[in-house]
mmCIF file of C-alpha atoms in Angstrom:
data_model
loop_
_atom_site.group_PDB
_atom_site.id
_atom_site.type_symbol
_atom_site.label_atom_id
_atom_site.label_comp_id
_atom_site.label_asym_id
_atom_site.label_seq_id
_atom_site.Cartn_x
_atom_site.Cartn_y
_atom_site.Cartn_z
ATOM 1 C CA UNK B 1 6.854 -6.969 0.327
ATOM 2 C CA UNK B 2 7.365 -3.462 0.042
ATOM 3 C CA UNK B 3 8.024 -1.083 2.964
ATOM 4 C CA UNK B 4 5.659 1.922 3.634
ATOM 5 C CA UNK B 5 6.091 4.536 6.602
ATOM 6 C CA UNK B 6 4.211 6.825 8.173
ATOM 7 C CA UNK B 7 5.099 9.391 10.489
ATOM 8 C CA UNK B 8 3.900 10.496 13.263
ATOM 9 C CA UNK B 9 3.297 6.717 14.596
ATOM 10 C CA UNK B 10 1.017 8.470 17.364
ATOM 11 C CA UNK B 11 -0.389 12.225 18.125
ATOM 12 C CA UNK B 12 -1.800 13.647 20.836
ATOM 13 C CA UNK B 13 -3.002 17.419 20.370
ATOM 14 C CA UNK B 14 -5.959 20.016 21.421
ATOM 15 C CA UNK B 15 -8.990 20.567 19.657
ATOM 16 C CA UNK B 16 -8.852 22.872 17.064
ATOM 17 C CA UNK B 17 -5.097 22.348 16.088
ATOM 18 C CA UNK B 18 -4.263 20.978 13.005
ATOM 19 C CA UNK B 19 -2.223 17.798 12.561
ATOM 20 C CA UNK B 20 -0.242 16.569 9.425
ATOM 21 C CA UNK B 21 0.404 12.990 8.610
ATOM 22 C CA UNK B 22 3.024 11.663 6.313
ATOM 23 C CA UNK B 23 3.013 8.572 4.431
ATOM 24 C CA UNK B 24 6.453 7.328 2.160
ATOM 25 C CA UNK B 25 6.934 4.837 -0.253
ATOM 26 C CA UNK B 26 10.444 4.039 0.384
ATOM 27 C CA UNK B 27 11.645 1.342 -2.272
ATOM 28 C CA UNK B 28 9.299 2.004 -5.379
ATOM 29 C CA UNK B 29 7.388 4.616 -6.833
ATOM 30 C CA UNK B 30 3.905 5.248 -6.217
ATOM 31 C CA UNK B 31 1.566 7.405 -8.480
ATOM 32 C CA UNK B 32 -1.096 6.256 -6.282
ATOM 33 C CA UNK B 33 -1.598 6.149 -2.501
ATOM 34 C CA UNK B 34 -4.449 5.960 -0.230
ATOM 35 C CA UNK B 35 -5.568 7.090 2.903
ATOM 36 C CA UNK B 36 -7.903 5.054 5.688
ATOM 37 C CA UNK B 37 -9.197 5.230 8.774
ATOM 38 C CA UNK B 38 -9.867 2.569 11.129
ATOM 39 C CA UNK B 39 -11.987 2.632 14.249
ATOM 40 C CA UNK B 40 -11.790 -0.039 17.200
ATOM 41 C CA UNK B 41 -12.384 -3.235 16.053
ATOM 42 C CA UNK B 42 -13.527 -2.304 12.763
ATOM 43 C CA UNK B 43 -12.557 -2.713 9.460
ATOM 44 C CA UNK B 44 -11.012 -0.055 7.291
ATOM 45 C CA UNK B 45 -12.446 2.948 5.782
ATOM 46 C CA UNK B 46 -11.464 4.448 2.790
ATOM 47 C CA UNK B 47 -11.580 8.433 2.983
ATOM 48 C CA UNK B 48 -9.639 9.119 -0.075
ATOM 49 C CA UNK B 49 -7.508 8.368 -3.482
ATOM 50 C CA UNK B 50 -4.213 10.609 -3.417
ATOM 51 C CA UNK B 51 -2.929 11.056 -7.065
ATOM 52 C CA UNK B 52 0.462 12.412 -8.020
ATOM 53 C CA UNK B 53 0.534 15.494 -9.186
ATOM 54 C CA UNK B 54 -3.337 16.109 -9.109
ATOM 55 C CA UNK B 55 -6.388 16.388 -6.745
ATOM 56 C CA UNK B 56 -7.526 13.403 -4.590
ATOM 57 C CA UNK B 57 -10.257 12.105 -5.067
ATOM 58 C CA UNK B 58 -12.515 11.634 -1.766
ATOM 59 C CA UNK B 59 -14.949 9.370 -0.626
ATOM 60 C CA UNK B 60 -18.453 10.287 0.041
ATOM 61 C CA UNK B 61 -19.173 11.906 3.293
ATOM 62 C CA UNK B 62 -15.485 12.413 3.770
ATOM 63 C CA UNK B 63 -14.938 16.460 3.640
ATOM 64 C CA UNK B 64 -11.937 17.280 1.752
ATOM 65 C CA UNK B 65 -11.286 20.676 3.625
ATOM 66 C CA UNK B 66 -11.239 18.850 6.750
ATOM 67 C CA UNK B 67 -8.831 16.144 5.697
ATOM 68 C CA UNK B 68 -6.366 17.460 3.089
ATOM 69 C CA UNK B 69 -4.036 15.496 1.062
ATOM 70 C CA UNK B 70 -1.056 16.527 -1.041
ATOM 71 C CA UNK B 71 0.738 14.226 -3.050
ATOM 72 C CA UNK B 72 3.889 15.994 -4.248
ATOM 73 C CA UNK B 73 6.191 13.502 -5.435
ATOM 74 C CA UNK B 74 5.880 9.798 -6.328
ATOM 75 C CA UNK B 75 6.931 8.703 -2.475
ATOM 76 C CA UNK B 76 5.317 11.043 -0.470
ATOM 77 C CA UNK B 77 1.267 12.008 0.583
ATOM 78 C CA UNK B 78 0.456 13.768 3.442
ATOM 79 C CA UNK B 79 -2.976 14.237 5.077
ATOM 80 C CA UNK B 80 -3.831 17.350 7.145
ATOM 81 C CA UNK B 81 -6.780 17.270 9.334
ATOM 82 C CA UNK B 82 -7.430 20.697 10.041
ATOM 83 C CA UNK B 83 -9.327 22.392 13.008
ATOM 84 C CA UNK B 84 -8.833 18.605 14.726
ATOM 85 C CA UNK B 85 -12.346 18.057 17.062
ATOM 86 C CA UNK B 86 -12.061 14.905 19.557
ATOM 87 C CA UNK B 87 -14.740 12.817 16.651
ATOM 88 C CA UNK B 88 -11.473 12.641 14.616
ATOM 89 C CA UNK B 89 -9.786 10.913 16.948
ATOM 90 C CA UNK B 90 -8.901 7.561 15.592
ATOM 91 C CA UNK B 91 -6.110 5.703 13.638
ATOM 92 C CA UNK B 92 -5.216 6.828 10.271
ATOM 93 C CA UNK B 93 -3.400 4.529 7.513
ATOM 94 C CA UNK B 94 -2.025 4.870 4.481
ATOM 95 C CA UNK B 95 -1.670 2.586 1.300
ATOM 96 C CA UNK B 96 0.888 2.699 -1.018
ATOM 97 C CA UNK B 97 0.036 1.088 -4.849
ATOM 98 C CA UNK B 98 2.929 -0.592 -6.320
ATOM 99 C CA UNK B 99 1.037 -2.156 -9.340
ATOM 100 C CA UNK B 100 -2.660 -2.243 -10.696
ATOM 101 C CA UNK B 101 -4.078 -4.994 -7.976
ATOM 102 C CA UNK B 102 -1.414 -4.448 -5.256
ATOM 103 C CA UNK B 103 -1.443 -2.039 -2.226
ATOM 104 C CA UNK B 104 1.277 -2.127 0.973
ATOM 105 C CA UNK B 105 0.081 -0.507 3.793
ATOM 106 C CA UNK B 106 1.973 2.034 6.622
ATOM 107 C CA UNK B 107 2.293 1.419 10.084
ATOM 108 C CA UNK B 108 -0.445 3.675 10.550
ATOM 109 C CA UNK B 109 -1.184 6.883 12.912
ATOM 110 C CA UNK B 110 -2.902 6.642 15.773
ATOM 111 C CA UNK B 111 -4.262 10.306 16.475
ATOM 112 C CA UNK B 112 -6.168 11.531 19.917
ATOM 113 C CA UNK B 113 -7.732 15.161 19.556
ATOM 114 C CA UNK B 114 -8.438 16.291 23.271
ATOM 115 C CA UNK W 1 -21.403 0.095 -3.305
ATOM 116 C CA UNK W 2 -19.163 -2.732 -3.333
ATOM 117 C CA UNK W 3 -19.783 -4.724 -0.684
ATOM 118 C CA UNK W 4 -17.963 -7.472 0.991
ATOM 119 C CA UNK W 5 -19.432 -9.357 3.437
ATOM 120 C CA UNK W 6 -16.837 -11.753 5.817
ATOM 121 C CA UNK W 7 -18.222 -14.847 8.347
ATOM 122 C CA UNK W 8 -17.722 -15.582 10.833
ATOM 123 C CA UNK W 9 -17.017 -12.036 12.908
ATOM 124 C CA UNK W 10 -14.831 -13.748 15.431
ATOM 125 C CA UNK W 11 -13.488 -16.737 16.230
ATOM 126 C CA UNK W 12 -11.408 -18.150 19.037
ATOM 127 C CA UNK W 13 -10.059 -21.804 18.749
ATOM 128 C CA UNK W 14 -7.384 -23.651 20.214
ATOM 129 C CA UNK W 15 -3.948 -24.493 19.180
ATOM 130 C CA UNK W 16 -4.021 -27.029 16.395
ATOM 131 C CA UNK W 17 -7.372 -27.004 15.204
ATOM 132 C CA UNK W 18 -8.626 -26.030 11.627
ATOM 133 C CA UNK W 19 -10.476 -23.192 10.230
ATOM 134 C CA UNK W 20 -11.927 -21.653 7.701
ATOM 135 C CA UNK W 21 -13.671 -17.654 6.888
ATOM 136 C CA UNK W 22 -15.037 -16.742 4.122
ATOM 137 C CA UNK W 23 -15.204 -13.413 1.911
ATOM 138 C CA UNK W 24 -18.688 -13.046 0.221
ATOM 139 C CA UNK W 25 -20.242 -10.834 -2.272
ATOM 140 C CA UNK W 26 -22.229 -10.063 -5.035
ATOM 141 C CA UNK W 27 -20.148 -7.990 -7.026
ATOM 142 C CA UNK W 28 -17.342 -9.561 -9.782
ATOM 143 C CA UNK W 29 -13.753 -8.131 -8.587
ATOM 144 C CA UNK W 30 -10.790 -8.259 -10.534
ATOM 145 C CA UNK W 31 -8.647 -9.600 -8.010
ATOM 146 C CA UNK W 32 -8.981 -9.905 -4.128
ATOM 147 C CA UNK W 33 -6.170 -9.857 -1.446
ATOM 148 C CA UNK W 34 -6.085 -11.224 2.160
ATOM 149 C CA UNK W 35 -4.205 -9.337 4.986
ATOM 150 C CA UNK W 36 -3.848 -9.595 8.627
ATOM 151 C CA UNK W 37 -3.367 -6.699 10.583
ATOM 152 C CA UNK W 38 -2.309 -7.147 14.233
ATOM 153 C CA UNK W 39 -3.524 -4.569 16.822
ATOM 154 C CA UNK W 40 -1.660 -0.830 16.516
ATOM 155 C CA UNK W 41 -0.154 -1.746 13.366
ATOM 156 C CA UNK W 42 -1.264 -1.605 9.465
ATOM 157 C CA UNK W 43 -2.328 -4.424 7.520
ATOM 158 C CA UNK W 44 0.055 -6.995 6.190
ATOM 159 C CA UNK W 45 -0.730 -8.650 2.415
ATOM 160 C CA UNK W 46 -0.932 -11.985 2.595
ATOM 161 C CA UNK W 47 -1.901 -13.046 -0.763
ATOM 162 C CA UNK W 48 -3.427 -11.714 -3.922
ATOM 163 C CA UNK W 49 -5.828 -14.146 -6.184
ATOM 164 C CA UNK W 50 -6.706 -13.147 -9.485
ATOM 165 C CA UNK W 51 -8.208 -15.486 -11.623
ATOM 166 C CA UNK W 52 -11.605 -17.280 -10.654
ATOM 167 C CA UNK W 53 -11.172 -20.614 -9.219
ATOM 168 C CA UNK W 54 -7.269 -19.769 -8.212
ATOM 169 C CA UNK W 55 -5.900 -21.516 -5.333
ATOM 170 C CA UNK W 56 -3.009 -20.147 -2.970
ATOM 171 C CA UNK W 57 -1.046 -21.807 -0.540
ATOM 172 C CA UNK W 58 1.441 -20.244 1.937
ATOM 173 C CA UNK W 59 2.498 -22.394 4.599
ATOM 174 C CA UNK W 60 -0.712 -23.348 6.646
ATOM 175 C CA UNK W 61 -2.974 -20.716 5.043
ATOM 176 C CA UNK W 62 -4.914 -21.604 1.791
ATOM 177 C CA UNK W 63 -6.592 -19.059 -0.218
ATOM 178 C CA UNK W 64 -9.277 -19.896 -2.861
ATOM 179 C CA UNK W 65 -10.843 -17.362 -5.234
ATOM 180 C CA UNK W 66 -14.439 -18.336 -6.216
ATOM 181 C CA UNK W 67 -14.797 -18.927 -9.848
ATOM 182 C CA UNK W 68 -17.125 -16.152 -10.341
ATOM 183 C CA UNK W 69 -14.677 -13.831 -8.573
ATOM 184 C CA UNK W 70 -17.150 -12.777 -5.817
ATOM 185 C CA UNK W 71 -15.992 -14.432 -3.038
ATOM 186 C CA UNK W 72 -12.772 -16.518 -1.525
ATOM 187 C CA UNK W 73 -11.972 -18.378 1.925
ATOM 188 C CA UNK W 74 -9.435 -18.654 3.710
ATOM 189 C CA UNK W 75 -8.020 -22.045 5.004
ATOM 190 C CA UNK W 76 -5.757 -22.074 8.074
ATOM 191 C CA UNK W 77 -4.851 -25.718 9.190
ATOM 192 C CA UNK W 78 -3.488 -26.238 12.483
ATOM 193 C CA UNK W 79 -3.921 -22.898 13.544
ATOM 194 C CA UNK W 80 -1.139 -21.552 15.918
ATOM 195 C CA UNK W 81 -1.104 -18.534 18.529
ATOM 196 C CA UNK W 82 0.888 -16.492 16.111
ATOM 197 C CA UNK W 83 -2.115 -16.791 13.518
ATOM 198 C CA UNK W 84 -4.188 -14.548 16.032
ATOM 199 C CA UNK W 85 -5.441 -11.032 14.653
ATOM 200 C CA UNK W 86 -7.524 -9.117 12.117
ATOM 201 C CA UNK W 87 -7.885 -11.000 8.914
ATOM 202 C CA UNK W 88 -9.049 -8.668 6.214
ATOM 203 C CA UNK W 89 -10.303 -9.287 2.587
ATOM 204 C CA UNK W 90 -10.254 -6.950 0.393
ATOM 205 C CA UNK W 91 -11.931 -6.603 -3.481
ATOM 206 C CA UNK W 92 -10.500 -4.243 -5.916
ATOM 207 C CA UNK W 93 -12.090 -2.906 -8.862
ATOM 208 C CA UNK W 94 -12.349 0.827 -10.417
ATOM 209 C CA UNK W 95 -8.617 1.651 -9.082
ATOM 210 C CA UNK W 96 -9.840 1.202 -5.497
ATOM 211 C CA UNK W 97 -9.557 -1.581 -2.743
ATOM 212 C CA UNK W 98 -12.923 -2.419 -1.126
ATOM 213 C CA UNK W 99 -12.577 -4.215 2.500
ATOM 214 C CA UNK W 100 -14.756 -6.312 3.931
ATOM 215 C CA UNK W 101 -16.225 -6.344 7.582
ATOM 216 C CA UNK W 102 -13.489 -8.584 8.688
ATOM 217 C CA UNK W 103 -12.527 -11.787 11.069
ATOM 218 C CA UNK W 104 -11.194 -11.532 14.324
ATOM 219 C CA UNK W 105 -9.171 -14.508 14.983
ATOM 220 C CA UNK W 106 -7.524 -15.690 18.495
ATOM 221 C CA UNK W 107 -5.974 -19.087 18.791
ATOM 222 C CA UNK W 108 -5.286 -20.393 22.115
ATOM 223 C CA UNK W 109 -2.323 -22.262 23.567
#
């Protein structure tokens, strides 16, 4: 499989602070990454399509000035949630795509707003 | 909305039995992949199916892809402690991955 990583694994911050996540493909190239979140025994959510080189594409209901994604180079997206409130809290993964029908997922990002 | 549906919720057997969950829907997918995720961490792939009626082994685990492509199981036989966690299907169509509700799994000693 291929290896994804995300960093931080864990964040703890106050409300109204913004956090950034980062998500790398580190042993192919991805023009196409995604970004979940997951809440306690539940499945995953998707919030948004990161695209290299253009806009994501978001998920309805999911605000895209809250969570902001940048995907600057074909290994790296990064999602900022800014003005963090404690209903964010929650864990936050990423996807690389390696080919049309094939994702590998991140560690994931386990985020508490206080 | 593409929705996948997965049965049973949980399930909690012992060591050595057989099992099976299942991945339902009503849309056509282009392919479907299985992954278990274990608590804290991301999802692992597991398999990929592609073409209706496909079968997958690996190891104990046996995949099957409907031949309509709207559902798949998932066989485990002689299911094993380290089997425990999240198993997750997941449908992909329109250059996105669709999940479904998922299957917690615990197997016990």
């Amino acid at each position: 499989g291929a290896v994804v990583s995300q960093h931080p694994s864990w964040v703890i911050c106050k409300s109204g602070t913004s956090v950034k996540i980062e998500c790398r493909s580190l042993d192919f190239q991805a023009t196409t990454m995604f970004w979940y979140r997951q809440f306690p025994k539940q499945s995953l959510m998707l919030m948004a399509t990161s695209n290299e080189g253009s806009k994501a594409t978001y998920e309805q209901g999911v605000e895209k000035d809250k969570f902001l994604i940048n995907h600057a180079s074909l290994t790296l997206s990064t999602l900022t949630v800014t003005s963090a409130h404690p209903e964010d809290s929650s864990f936050y993964i990423c996807s690389a795509r390696r080919n049309q029908e094939t994702q590998y997922f991140g560690p994931g990002t386990r985020l508490l707003v206080l | 909305t593409q929705l996948l549906e997965q049965s049973p919720q949980f399930l909690s057997i012992q060591e050595g039995e057989n099992l099976t969950v299942y991945c339902n829907s009503s849309s056509v997918f282009s392919s479907l992949q299985w992954y278990r995720q274990e608590p804290g961490e991301g999802p692992v792939l597991l398999v990929t199916v592609v073409t209706g009626g496909e079968v997958k082994k690996l190891k104990r685990l046996t995949f099957q892809f409907g031949d309509a492509r709207k559902d798949s199981s998932l066989h485990i036989t002689a299911a094993q402690p380290g089997d425990t966690g999240l198993y997750l299907c997941a449908g992909y169509n329109f250059n996105k991955f669709y999940f479904g509700s998922g299957t917690k799994l615990n197997v016990k000693p």
